[in-house]
Short mmCIF file of C-alpha atoms and ligand atoms in Angstrom, two decimals:
data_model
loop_
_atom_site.label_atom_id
_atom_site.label_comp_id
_atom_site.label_asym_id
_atom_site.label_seq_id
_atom_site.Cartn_x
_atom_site.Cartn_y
_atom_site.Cartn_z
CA UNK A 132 125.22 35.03 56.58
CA UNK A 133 128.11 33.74 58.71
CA UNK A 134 127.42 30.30 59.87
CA UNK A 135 127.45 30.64 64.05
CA UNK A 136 129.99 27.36 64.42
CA UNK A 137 132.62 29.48 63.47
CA UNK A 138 131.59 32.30 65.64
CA UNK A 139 132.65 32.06 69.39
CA UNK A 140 129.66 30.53 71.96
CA UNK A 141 128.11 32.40 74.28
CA UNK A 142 129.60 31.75 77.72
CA UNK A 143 129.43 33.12 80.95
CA UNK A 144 131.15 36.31 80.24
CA UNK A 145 128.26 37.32 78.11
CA UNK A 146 125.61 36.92 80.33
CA UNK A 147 124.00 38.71 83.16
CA UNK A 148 120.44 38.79 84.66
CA UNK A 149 118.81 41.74 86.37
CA UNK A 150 116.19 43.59 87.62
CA UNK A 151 114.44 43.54 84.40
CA UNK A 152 114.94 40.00 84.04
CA UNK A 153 113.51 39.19 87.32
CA UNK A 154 110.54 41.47 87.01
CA UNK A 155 109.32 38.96 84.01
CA UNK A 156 107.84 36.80 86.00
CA UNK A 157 105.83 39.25 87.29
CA UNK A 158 104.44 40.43 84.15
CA UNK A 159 101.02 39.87 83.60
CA UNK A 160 99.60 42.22 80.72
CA UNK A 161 101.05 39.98 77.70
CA UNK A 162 101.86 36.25 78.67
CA UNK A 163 102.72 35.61 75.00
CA UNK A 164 105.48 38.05 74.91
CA UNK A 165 106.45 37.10 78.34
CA UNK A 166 106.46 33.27 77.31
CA UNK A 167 108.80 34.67 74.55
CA UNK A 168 111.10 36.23 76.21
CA UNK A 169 111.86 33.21 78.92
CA UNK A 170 112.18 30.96 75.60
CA UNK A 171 114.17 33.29 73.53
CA UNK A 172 116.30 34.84 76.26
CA UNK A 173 116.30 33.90 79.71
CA UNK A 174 116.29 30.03 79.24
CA UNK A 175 119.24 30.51 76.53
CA UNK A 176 121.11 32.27 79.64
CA UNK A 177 120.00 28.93 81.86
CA UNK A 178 121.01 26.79 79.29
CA UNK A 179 124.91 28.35 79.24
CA UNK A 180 124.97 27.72 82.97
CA UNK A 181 123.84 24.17 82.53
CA UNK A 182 126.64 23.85 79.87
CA UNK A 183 129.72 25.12 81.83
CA UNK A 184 128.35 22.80 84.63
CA UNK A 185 128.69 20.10 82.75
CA UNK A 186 132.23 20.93 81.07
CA UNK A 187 133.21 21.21 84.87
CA UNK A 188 131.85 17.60 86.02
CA UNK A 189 133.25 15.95 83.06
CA UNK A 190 136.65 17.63 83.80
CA UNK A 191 136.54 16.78 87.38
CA UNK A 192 135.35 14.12 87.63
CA UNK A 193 135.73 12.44 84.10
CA UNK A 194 132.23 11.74 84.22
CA UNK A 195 129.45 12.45 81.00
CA UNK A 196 126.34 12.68 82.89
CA UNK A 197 124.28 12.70 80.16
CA UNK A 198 123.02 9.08 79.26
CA UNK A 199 120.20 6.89 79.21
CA UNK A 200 119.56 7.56 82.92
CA UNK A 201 120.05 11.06 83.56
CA UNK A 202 118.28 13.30 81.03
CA UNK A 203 118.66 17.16 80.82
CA UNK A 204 115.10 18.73 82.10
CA UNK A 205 114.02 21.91 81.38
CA UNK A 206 110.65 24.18 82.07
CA UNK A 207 108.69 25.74 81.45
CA UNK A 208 108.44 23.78 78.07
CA UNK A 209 106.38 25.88 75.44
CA UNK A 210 103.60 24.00 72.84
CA UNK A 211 103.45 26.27 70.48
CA UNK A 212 99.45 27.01 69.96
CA UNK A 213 98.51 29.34 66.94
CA UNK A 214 95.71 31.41 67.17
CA UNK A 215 94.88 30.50 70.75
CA UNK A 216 96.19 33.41 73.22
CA UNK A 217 98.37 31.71 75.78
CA UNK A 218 96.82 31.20 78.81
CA UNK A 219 99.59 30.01 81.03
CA UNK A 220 101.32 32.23 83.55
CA UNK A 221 105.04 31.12 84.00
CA UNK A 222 106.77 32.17 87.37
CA UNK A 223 109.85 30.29 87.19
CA UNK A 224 112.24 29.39 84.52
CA UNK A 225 114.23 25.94 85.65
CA UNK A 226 117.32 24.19 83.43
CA UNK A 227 119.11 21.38 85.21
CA UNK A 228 119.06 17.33 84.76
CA UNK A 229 118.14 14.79 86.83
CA UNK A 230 116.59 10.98 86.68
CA UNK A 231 114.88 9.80 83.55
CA UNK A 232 111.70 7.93 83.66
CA UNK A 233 112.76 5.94 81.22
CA UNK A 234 114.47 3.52 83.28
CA UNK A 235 112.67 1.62 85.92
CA UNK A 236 115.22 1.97 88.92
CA UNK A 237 116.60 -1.21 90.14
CA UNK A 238 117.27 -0.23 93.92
CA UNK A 239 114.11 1.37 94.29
CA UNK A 240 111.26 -0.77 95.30
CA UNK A 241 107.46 0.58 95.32
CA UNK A 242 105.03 -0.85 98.03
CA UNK A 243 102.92 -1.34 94.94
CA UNK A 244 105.69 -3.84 93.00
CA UNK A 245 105.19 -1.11 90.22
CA UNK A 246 108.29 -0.42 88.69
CA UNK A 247 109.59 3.21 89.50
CA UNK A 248 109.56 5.09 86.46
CA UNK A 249 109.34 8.16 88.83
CA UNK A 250 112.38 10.87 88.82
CA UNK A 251 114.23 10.39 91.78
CA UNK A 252 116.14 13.27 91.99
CA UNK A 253 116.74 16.65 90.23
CA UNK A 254 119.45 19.16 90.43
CA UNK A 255 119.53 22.30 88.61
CA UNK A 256 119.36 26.44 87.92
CA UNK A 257 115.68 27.67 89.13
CA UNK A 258 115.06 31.51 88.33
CA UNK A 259 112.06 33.40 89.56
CA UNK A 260 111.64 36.91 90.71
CA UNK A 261 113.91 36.18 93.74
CA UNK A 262 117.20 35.55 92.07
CA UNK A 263 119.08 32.52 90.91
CA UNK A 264 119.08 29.16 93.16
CA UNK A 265 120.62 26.07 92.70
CA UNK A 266 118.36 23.74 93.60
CA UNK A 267 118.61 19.93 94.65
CA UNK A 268 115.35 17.72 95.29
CA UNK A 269 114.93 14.32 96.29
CA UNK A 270 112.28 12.01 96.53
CA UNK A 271 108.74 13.24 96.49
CA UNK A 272 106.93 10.55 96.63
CA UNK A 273 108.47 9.21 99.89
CA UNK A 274 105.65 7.01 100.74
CA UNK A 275 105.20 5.07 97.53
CA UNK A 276 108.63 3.12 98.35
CA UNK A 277 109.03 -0.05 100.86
CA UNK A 278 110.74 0.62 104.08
CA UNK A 279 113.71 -0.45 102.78
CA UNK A 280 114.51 1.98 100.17
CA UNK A 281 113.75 4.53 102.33
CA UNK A 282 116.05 3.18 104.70
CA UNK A 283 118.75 3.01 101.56
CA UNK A 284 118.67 6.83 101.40
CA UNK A 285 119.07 7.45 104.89
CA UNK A 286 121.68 4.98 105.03
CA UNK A 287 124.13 6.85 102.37
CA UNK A 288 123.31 10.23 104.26
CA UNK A 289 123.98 9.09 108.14
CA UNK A 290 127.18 7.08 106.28
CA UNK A 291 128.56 10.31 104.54
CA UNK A 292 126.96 13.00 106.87
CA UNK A 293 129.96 14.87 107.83
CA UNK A 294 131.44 14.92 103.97
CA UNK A 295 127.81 16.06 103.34
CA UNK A 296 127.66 19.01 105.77
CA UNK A 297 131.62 19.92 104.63
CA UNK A 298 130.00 20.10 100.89
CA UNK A 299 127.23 22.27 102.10
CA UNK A 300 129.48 24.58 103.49
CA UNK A 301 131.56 25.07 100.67
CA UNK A 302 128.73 25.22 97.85
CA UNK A 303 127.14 27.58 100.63
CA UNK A 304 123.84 24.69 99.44
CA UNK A 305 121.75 24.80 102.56
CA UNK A 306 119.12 22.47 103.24
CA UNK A 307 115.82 23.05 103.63
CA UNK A 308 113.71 20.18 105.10
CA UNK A 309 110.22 19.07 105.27
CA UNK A 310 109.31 16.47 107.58
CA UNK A 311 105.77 14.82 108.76
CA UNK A 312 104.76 11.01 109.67
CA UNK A 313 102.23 9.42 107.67
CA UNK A 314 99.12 11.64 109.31
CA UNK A 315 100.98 14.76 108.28
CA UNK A 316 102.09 15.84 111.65
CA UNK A 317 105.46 17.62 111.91
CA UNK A 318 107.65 16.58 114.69
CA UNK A 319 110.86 18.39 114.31
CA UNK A 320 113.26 19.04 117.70
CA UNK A 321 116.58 20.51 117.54
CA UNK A 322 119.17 17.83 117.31
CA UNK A 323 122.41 16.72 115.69
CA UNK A 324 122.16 16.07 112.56
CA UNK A 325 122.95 12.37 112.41
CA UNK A 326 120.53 11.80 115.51
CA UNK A 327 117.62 13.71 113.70
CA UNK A 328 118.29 11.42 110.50
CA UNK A 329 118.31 8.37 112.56
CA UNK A 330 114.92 9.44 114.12
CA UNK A 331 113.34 10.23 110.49
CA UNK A 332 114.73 6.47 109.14
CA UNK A 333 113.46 4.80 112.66
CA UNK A 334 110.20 6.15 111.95
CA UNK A 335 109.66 6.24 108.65
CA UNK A 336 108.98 10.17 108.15
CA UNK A 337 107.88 11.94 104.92
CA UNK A 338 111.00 13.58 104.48
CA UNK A 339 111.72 15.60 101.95
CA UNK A 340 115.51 17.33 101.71
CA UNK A 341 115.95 20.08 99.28
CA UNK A 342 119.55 22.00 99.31
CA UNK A 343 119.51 25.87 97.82
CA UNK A 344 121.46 28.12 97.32
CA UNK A 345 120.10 31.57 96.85
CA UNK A 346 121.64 34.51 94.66
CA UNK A 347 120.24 37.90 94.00
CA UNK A 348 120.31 40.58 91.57
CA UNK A 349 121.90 41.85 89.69
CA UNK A 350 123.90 38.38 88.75
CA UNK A 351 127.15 38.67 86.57
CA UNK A 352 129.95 36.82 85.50
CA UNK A 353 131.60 36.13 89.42
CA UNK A 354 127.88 35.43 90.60
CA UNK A 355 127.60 32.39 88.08
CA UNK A 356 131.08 31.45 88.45
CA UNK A 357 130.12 30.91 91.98
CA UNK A 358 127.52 28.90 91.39
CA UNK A 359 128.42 26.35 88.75
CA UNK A 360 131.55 25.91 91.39
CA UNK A 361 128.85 25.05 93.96
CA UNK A 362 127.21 22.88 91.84
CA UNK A 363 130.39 20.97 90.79
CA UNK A 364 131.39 20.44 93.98
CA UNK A 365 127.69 19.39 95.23
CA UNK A 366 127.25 16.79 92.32
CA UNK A 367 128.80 13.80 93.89
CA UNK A 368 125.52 13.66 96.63
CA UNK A 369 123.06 13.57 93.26
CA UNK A 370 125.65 11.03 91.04
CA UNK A 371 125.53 8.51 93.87
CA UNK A 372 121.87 9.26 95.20
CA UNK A 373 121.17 8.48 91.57
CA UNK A 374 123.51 5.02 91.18
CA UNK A 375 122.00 3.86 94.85
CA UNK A 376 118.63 4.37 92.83
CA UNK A 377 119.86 2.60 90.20
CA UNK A 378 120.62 -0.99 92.51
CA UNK A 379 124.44 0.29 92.41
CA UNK A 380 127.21 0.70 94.48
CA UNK A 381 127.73 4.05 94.65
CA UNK A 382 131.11 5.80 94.53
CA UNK A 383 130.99 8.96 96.64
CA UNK A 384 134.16 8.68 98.15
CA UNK A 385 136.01 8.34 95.36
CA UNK A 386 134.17 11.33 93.74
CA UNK A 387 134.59 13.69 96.93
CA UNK A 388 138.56 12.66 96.60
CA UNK A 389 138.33 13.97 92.90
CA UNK A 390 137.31 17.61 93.64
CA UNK A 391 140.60 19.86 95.04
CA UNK A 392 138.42 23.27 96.08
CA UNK A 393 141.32 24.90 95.93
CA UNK A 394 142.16 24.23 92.36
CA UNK A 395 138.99 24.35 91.36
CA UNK A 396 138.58 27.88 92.12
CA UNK A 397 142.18 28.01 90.25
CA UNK A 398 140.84 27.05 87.33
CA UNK A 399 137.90 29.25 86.71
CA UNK A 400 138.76 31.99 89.06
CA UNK A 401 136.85 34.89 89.88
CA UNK A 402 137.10 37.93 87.29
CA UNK A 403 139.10 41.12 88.60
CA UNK A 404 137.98 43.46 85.27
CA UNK A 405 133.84 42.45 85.50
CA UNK A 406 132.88 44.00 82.36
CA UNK A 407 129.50 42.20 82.03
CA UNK A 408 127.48 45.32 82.98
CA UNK A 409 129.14 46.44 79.66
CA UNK A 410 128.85 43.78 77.59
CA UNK A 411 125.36 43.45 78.64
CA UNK A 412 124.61 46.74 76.88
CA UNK A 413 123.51 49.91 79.36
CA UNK A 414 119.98 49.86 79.76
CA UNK A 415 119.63 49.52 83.41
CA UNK A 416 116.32 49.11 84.67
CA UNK A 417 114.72 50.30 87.75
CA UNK A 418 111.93 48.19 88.24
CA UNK A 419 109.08 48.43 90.82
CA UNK A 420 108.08 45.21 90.95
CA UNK A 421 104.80 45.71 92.59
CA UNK A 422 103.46 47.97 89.70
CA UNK A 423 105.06 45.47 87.07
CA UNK A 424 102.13 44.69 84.72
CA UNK A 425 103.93 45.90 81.39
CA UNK A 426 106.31 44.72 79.57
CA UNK A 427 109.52 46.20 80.35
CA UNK A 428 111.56 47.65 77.57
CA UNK A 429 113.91 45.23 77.03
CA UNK A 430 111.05 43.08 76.45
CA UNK A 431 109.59 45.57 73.70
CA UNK A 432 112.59 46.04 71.86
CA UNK A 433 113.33 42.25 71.61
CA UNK A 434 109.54 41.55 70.39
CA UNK A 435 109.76 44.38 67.66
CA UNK A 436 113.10 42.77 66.79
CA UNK A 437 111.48 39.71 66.58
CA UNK A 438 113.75 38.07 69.44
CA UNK A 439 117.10 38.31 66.77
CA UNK A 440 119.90 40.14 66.14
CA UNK A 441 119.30 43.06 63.94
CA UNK A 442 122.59 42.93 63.47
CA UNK A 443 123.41 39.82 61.69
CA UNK A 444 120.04 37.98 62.36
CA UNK A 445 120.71 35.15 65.04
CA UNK A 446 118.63 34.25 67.10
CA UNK A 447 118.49 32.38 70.58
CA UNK A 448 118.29 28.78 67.96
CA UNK A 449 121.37 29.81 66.92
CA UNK A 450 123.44 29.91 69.63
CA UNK A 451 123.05 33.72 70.24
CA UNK A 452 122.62 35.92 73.87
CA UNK A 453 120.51 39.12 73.41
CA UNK A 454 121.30 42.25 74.55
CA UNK A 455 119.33 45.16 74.18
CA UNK A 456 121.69 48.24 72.86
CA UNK A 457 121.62 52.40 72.22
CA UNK A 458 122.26 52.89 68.82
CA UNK A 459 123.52 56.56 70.11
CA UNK A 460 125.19 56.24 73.19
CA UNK A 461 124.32 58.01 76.09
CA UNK A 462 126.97 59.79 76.46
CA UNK A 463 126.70 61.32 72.39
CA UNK A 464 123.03 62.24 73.52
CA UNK A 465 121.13 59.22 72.31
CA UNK A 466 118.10 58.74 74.67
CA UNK A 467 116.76 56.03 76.57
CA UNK A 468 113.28 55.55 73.87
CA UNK A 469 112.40 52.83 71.33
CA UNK A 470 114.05 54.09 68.55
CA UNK A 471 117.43 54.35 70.09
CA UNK A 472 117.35 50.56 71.31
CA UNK A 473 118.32 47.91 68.92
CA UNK A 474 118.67 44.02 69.63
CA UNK A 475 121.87 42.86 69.33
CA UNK A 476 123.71 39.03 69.89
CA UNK A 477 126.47 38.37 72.19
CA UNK A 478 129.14 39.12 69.08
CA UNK A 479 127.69 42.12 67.42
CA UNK A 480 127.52 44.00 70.83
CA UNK A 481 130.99 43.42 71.68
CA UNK A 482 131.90 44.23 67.85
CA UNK A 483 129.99 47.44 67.97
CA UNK A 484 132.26 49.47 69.67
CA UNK A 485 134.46 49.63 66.66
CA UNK A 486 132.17 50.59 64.73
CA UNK A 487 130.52 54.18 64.39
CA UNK A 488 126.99 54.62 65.54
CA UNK A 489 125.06 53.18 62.87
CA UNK A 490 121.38 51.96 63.20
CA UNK A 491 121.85 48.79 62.62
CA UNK A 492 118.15 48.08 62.97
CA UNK A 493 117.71 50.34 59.68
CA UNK A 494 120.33 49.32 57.92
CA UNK A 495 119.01 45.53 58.11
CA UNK A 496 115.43 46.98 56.46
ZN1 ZN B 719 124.61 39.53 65.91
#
């Protein structure tokens, strides 16, 4: 077998996520194969998001965001149980990094005098039956911290607020707020922005700011493009939430001055020729979600494939996107059933059209 280091990695030309993908998390006939196929195909997909992202921030911002403080997280995370049927019903699939517990975070103090081996904040891909959202979350456990950590947070927002709202416009990240004082009452007026956040600090709300970003299916090659942009040029808020967390002076500005949105989009520009729909093979599913109970086909021909490539055996370990493929072609009369669907990787489906319509799956037996 050809080791996969030599072959060319999966990026995010040779991904896509539709319909079918969507409707997964709405399966609920066989929550082993549907465990399987977020591990073996739809977190692989996450995972080459997550990647680009952070070949963008290093290149922008000459930053490796990786380290002992800020750990990749990932869910839903799968214990492999044999014999026992799994009994856990995923609805979301989630790739993204954010604060490790590890360290106990200097400029964070708990009302306790615990140290804060909580995360502070996350940032990532979330997928569920809606679509694709970039998600950022901050503190969630508002009222375990002192006044004055609370008040540290505010303090970088109501300091930066207009570069924050500019960034939200651009990374189209909208926020989404949930705020209550201590006996869970909501008190929320319309106001400027800065005003309201003043309010929230002066009175010590629970307040909990998420930013999203939405995108629906079906989600190809300009759709992610879009979104690690957004994420790219949202990361500065998270890197310097995270160093205020850390007792640090954070370094916003200087990040913000770092990201040109104009060359940016330069340098991974939209695609004119979107051939994903083709290199993501042609079964295109209609799905009525509502009556979504079994497996989709995809989903079959994967699990009879055993989640690998029947072409030249890789799997999602390996580095390798799967595509479902006709082994006739629709247009030579090869139907949409079973037996005309193969599994393929990211490489052999691209190869394939130079070759003649072999079954691939038979030949492998
Ligand atoms: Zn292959």
């Amino acid at each position: 077998m050809t080791s996969f280091d030599i072959m060319e990695k999966a990026n995010l030309k040779h991904i896509a996520l539709d319909a079918e993908d969507a409707a997964l998390f709405s399966l609920n006939e066989d929550l082993l194969l549907k465990a399987k196929s977020i591990k073996y195909s739809i977190l692989p997909k996450l995972n080459i998001l997550l990647e680009e992202t952070l070949s963008r921030i290093r290149k922008i911002y000459n930053i490796e965001v990786l380290n002992e403080n800020s750990i990749i997280h990932s869910a839903p995370n799968f214990r492999e149980k044999r014999d026992s049927k799994l009994k856990i019903d995923y609805t979301y699939a989630f790739i993204g990094f954010g604060g490790s517990r590890q360290p106990i975070w200097e400029g964070f103090k708990r009302k306790d005098n615990q140290p804060t081996k909580i995360i502070p904040y996350i940032i990532g891909y979330w997928f569920d039956k809606y679509g694709l959202t970039l998600l950022f979350d901050n503190l969630r456990y508002i009222f375990k911290f002192t006044k004055e950590t609370y008040e540290l947070y505010f303090d970088f927002l109501i300091e930066n607020v207009e570069y924050i709202q500019t960034i939200q416009c651009i990374s189209e990240m909208s926020p989404d707020f949930y705020v209550s004082d201590e006996n869970n009452k909501t008190n929320m007026t319309i106001k400027p922005f800065t005003e309201m956040l003043k309010e929230y600090k002066d009175n010590y709300y629970y307040y909990q700011l998420c930013f999203r970003k939405r995108i629906h299916f079906p989600l190809d090659y300009n759709d992610f493009n879009f979104i690690v942009n957004s994420f790219v040029i949202f990361f500065p808020i998270y890197y310097s939430l995270l160093q205020i967390a850390q007792g640090k002076k954070n370094n916003f500005r200087e990040l913000i001055s770092q990201v040109n949105i104009y060359d940016l989009y330069k340098e991974y520009p939209y695609s004119e020729n979107n051939d994903s729909t083709k290199v993501n093979g042609d079964v295109i599913p209609k799905i009525d979600e509502t009556k979504f109970v079994k497996a989709g086909i995809r989903w079959q021909v994967f699990e009879r494939d055993d989640f690998k490539c029947v072409s030249c055996g890789k799997s999602a370990s390996d580095g390798a996107i799967l595509h479902v493929d006709h082994i006739i072609p629709r247009s030579k009369g090869g139907g949409d059933t079973m037996e005309n669907y193969q599994t393929l990787c990211h490489l052999c489906n691209i190869g394939k059209s130079n070759k003649s319509n072999k079954n691939l799956r038979e030949k492998c037996r």
